[in-house]
Coordinates of C-alpha atoms and ligand atoms in Angstrom, one line a residue:
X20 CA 0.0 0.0 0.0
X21 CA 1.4 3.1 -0.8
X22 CA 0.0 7.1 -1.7
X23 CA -1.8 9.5 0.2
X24 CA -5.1 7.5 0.7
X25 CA -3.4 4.9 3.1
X26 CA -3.6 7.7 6.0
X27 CA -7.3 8.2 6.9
X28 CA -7.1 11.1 9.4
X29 CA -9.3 13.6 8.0
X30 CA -9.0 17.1 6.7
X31 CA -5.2 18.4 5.6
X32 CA -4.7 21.9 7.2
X33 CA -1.0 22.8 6.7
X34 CA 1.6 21.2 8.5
X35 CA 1.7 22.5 11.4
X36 CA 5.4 21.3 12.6
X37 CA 6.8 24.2 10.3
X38 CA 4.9 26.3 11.5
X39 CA 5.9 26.1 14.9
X40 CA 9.3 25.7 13.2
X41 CA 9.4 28.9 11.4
X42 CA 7.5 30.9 14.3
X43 CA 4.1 30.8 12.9
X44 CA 0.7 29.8 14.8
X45 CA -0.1 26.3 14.4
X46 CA -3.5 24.8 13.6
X47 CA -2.7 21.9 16.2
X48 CA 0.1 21.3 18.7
X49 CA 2.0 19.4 16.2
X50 CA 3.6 15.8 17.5
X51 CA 5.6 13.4 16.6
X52 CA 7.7 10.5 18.7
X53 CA 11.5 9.5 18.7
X54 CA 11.6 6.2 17.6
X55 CA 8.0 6.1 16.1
X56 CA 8.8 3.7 13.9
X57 CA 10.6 0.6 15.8
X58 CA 10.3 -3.0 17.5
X59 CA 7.1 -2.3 20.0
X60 CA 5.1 -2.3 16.6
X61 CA 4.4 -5.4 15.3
X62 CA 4.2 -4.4 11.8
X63 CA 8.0 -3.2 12.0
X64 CA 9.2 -6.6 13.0
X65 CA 7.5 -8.2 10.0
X66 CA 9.3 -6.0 8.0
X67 CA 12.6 -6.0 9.6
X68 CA 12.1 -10.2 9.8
X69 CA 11.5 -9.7 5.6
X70 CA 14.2 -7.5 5.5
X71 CA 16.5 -9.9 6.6
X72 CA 18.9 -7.9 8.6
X73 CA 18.2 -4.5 10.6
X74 CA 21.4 -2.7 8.4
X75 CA 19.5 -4.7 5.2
X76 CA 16.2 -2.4 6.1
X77 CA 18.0 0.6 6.3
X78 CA 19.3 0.4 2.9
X79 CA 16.0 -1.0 1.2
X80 CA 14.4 2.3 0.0
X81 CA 10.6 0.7 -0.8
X82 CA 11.3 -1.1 2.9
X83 CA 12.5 1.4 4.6
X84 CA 9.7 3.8 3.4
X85 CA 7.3 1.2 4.5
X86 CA 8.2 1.2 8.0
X87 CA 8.5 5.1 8.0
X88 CA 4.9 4.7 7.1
X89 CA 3.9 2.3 9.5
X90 CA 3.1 4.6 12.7
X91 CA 1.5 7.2 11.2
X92 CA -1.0 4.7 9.6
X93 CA -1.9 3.7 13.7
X94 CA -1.6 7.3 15.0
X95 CA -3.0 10.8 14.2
X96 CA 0.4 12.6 14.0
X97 CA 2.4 15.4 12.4
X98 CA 5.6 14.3 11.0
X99 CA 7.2 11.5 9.9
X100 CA 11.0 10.6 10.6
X101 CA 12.9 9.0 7.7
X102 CA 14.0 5.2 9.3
X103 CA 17.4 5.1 9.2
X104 CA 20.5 4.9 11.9
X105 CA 22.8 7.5 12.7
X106 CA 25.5 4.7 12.2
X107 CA 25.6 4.7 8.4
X108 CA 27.7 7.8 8.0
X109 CA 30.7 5.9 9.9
X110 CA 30.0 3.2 7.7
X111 CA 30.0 5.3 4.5
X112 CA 33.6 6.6 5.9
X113 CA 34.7 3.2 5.5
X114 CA 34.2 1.9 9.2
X115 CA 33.0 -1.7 9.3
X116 CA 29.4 -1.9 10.9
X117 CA 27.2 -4.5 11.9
X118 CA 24.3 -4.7 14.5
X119 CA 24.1 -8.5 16.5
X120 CA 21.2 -9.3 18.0
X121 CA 20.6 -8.1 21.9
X122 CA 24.0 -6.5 21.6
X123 CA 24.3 -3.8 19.7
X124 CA 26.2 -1.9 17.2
X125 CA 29.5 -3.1 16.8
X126 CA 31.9 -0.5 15.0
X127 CA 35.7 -1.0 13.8
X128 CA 37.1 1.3 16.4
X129 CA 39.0 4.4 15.5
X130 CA 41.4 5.5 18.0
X131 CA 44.6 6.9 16.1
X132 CA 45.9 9.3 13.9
X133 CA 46.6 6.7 11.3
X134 CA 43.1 5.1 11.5
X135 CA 41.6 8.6 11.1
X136 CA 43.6 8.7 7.6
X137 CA 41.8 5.7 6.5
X138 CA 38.3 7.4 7.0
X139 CA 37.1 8.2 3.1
X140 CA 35.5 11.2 3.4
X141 CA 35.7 11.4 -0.4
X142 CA 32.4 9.9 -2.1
X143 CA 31.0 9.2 1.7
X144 CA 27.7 11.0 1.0
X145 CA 27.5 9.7 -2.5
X146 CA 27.6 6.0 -1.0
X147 CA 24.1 6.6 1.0
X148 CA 22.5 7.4 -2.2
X149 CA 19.8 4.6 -1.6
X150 CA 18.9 6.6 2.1
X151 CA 18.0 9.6 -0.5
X152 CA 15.8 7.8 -2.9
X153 CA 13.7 6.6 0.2
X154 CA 13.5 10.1 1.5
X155 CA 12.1 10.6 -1.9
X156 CA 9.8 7.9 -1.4
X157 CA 8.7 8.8 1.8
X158 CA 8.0 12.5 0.7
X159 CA 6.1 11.9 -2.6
X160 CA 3.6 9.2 -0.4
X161 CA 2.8 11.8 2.9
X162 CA -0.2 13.6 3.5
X163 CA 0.0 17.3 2.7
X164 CA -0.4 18.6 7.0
X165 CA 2.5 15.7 7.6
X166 CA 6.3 16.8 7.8
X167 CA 8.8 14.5 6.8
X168 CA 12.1 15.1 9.0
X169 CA 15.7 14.1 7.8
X170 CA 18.2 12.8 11.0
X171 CA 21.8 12.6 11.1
X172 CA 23.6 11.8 14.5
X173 CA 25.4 14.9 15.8
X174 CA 29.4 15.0 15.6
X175 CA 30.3 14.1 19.0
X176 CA 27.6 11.1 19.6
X177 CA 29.0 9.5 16.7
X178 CA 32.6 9.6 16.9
X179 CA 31.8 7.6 20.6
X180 CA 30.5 4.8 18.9
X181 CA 33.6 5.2 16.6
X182 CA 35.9 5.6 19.2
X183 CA 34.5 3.3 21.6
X184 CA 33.8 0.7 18.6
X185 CA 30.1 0.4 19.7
X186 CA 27.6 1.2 22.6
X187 CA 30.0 2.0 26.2
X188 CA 28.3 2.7 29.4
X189 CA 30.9 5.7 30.0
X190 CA 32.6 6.3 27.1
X191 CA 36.0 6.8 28.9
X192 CA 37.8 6.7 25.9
X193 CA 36.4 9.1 24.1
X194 CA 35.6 11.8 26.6
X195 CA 39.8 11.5 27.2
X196 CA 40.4 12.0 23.6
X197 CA 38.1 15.2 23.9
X198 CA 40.1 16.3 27.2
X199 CA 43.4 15.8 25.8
X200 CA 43.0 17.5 22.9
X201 CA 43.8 15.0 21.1
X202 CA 44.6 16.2 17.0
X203 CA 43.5 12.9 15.6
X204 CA 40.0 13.3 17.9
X205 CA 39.5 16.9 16.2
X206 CA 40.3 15.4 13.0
X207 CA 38.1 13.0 13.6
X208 CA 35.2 15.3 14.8
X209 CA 36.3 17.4 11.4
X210 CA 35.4 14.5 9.2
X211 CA 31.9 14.0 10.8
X212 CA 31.1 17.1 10.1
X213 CA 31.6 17.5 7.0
X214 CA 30.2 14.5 6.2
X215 CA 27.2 14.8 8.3
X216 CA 26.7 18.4 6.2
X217 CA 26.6 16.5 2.5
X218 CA 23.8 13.7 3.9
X219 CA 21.4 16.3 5.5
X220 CA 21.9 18.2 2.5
X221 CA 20.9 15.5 -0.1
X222 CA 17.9 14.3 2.4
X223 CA 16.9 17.9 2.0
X224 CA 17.4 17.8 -1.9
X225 CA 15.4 14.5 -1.9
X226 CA 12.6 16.2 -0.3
X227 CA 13.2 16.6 3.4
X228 CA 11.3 19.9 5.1
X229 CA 13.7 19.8 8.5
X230 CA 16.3 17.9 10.0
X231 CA 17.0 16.4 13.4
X232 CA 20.7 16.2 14.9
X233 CA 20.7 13.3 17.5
X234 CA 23.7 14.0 20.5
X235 CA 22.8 11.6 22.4
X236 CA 26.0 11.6 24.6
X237 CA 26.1 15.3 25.0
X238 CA 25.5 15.1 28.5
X239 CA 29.1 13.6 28.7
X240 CA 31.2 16.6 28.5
X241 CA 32.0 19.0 31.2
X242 CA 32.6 22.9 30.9
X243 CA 35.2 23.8 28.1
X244 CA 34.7 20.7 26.4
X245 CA 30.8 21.1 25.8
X246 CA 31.3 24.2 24.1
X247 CA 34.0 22.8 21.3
X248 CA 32.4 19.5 20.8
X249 CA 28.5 19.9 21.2
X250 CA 27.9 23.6 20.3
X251 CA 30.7 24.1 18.1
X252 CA 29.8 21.0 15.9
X253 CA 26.2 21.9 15.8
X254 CA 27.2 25.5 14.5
X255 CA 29.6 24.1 12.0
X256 CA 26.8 21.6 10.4
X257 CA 23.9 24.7 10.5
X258 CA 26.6 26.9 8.9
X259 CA 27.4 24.7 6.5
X260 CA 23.8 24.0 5.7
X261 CA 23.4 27.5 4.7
X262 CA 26.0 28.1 2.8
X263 CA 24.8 25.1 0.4
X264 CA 21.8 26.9 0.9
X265 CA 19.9 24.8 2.7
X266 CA 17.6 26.8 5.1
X267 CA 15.2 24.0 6.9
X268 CA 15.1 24.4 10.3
X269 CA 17.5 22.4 12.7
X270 CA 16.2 20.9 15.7
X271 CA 18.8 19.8 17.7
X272 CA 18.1 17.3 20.1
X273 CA 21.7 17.4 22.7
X274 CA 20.5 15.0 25.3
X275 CA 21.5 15.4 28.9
X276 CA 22.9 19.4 29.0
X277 CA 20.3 20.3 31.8
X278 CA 20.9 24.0 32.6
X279 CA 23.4 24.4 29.9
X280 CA 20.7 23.9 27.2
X281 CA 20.2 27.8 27.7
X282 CA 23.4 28.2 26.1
X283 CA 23.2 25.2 23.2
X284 CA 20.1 27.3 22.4
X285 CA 21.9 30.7 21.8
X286 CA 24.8 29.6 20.3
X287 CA 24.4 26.4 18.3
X288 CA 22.5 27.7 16.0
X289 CA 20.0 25.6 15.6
X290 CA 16.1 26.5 15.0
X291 CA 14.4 24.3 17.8
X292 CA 15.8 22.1 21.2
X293 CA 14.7 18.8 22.0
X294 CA 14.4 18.4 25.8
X295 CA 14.8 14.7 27.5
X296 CA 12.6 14.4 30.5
X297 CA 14.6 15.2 33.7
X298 CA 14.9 18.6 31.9
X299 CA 12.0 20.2 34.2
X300 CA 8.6 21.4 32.0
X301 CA 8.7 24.8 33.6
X302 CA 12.4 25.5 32.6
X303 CA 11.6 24.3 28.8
X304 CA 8.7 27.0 29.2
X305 CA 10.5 30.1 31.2
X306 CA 14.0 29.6 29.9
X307 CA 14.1 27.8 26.7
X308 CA 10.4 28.8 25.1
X309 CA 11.5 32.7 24.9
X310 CA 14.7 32.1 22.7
X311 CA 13.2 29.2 20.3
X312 CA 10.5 26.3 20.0
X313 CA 10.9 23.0 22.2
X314 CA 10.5 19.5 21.6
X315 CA 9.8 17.0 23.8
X316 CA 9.6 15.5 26.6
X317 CA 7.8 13.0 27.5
X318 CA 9.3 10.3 29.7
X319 CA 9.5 7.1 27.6
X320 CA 8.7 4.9 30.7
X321 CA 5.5 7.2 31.6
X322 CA 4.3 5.3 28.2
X323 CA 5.1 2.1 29.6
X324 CA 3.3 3.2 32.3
X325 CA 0.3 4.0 31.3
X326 CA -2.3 6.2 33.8
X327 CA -2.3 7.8 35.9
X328 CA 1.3 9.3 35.0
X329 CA 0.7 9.6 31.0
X330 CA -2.3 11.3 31.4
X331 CA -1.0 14.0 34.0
X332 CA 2.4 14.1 32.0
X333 CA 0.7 15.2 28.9
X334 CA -1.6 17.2 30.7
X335 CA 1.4 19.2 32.5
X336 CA 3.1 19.6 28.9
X337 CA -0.2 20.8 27.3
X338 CA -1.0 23.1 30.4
X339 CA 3.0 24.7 30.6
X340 CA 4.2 25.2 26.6
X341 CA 2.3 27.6 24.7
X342 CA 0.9 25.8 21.5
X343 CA 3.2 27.8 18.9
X344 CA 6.3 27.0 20.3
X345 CA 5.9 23.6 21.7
X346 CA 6.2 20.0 19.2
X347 CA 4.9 17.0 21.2
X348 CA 7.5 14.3 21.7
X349 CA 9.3 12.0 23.7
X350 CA 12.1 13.0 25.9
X351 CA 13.8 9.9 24.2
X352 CA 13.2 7.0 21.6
X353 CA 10.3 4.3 22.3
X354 CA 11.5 1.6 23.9
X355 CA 10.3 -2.1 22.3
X356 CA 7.8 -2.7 25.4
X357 CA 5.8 0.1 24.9
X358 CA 2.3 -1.0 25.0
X359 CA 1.2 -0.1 21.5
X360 CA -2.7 1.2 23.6
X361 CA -0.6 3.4 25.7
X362 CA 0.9 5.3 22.5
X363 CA -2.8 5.6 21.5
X364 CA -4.0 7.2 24.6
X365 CA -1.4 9.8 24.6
X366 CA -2.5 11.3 21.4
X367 CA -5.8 11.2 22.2
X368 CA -5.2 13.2 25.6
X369 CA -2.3 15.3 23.7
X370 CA -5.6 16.0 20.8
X371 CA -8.4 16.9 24.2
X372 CA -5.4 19.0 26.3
X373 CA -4.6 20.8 22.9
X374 CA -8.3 21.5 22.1
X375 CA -7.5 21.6 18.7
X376 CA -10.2 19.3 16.8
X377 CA -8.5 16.0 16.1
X378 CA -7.2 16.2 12.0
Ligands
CP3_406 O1 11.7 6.1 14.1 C1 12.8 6.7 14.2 O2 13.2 7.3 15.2 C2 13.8 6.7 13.0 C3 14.8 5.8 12.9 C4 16.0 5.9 13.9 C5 16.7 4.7 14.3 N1 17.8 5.0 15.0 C6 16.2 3.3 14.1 C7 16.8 2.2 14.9 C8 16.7 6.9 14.4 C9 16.4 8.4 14.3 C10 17.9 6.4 15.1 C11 18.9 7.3 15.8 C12 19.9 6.6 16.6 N2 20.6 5.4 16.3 C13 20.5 7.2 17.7 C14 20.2 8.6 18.3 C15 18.9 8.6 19.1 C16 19.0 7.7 20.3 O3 18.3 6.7 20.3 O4 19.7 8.0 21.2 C17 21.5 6.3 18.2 C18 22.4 6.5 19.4 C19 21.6 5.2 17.3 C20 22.5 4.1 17.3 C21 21.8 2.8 17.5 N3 20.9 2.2 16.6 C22 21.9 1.9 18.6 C23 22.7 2.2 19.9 C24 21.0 0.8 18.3 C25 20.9 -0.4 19.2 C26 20.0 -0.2 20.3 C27 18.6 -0.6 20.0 O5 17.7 0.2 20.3 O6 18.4 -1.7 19.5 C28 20.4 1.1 17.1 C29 19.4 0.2 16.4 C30 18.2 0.8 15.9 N4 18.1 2.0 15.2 C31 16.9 0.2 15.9 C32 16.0 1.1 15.3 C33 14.5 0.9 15.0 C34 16.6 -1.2 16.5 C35 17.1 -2.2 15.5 C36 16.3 -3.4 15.4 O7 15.3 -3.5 14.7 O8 16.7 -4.4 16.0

């Protein structure tokens, strides 16, 4: 099934993420969910299970498209998120990559000045050419009010997993590189960039209307450090977005900064801040709200949950964040347990808090 018909939520009205994107009034509080697409759907792990492998999905533009597709069929929401991994531009550098079941990604490590030299940052966007023909796919099957966002992990998040060779609990190694100084590790960080510029700049050719930039490991880096490999990095890729000229709006989603997201919101440059969920509601409202848009941020284990928590969570983020410069969301992905009814009940309480009429 493909084409606009497959989405049966009523009346198009404009989309009403860009709107609160580019500082206009939305129609509805627009929403979407980290991890929409993903394991706790059973539809995704037919299609994963077809796919063969979870990197063999990534790289299957009609299948990958499909499970893009797959939660906005179930719920009544605003954007969709391209299915992809933030892994695939190491692997389009030349780093072997593989994902093993219950463990993982598991990266060729990169830890010198001489493994650095090996990265081919030559061609590396051209190699994820098949990730731009299913944004294409993606954007020529939405609805008209749906948003289709382009990811890319941010600099720093994905040189750990380069560094570290995979998922660490502390990432030691690579938050010692970063306070040493080490030139290979800004060489490094150099190569992401630039590479992580070309990708979001073809998804945005192929028909993207914004762009996420996942630091999921942001919260690792102490004062000094924060500002040259989280805010620094972030400016670098929104510069260089512009002077391609690419002007969709960023949101940049640097997990774990706490009271120095004030700061990541002044000077990164970015467009909109996603907030993870310890981040209190009333800061995202009083501090954050008044320099740009939030996202977020909805503890992942409150959908777990269920009531009475979900329902007084979204109530709370309704009630605090003004509906032009709030997008719905989770303060981090989905996790595969998440009762699929619980998801459901969210939007409906997000669609009665908002007051908007349902699309
Ligand atoms: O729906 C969406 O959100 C879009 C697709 C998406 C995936 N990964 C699919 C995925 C996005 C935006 C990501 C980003 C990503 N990938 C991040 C940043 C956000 C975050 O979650 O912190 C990171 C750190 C990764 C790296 C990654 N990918 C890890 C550590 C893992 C293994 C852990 C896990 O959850 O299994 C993945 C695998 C992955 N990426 C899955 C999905 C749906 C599960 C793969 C499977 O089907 O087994």
């Amino acid at each position: 099934m493909s084409g606009r018909e497959m989405f049966d939520h009523g009346p198009e009205r404009g989309k009403a993420l860009m709107d609160v994107l580019e500082g206009r009034t939305p129609w509805r509080r627009p929403a979407w969910f980290m991890r929409q697409a993903g394991r706790y759907l059973p539809e995704y792990r037919e299609t994963r299970a077809q796919a063969g492998s979870f990197l063999d999905l990534c790289y299957d533009p009609e299948l990958s498209a499909e499970v893009t597709f797959q939660p906005l069929r179930r719920f009544d929401l605003d954007a969709a998120i391209l299915f992809a991994d933030i892994l695939l531009v190491p692997q389009a550098l030349g780093v072997e990559l593989s994902f093993n079941a219950g463990e993982g990604p598991v990266l060729e490590p990169v830890r010198s000045m001489e493994d650095v030299l090996r990265l081919k940052l030559e061609g590396a966007a051209g190699r994820l050419s098949s990730i731009y023909e299913t944004v294409a796919r993606i954007s020529e099957g939405l609805p008209a009010h749906v948003a289709l966002i382009g990811f890319c992990g941010a600099p720093w998040t994905v040189a750990t997993y380069m560094v570290e060779g995979g998922g660490s609990p502390e990432r030691l190694r690579t938050r010692m590189a970063a306070a040493r100084g080490e030139e290979w590790f800004d060489r490094l960080m150099d190569i992401v960039i630039d590479a992580s510029i070309e990708y979001l700049a073809r998804q945005v050719e192929a028909g993207a209307d914004t762009v996420q930039v996942f630091d999921t490991w942001a919260g690792d880096l102490g004062d000094g450090l924060r500002e040259r490999y989280v805010i620094e990095p972030f400016r670098r890729i929104v510069e260089g977005l512009r002077g391609r000229g690419v002007d969709v709006p960023v949101i940049g989603f640097a997990r774990g900064l706490g009271a120095a997201q004030e700061r990541f919101a002044k000077e990164s440059g970015v467009q909109c801040v996603g907030c993870s969920w310890p981040l209190p509601v009333d800061y995202m409202a009083d501090v954050l709200a008044p320099i740009c848009p939030v996202q977020g941020n909805l503890d992942p284990a409150a959908v777990m949950a269920g009531d009475p928590y979900l329902r007084e969570a979204v109530e709370r983020l309704v009630r605090t964040l003004p509906r032009e410069r709030h997008i719905f969301n989770l303060g981090h992905g989905f996790k595969p347990e998440t009762p699929i009814e619980n998801v459901e009940r969210m939007v409906a309480y997000l669609r009665e808090f908002d007051g908007a009429d349902a699309a």
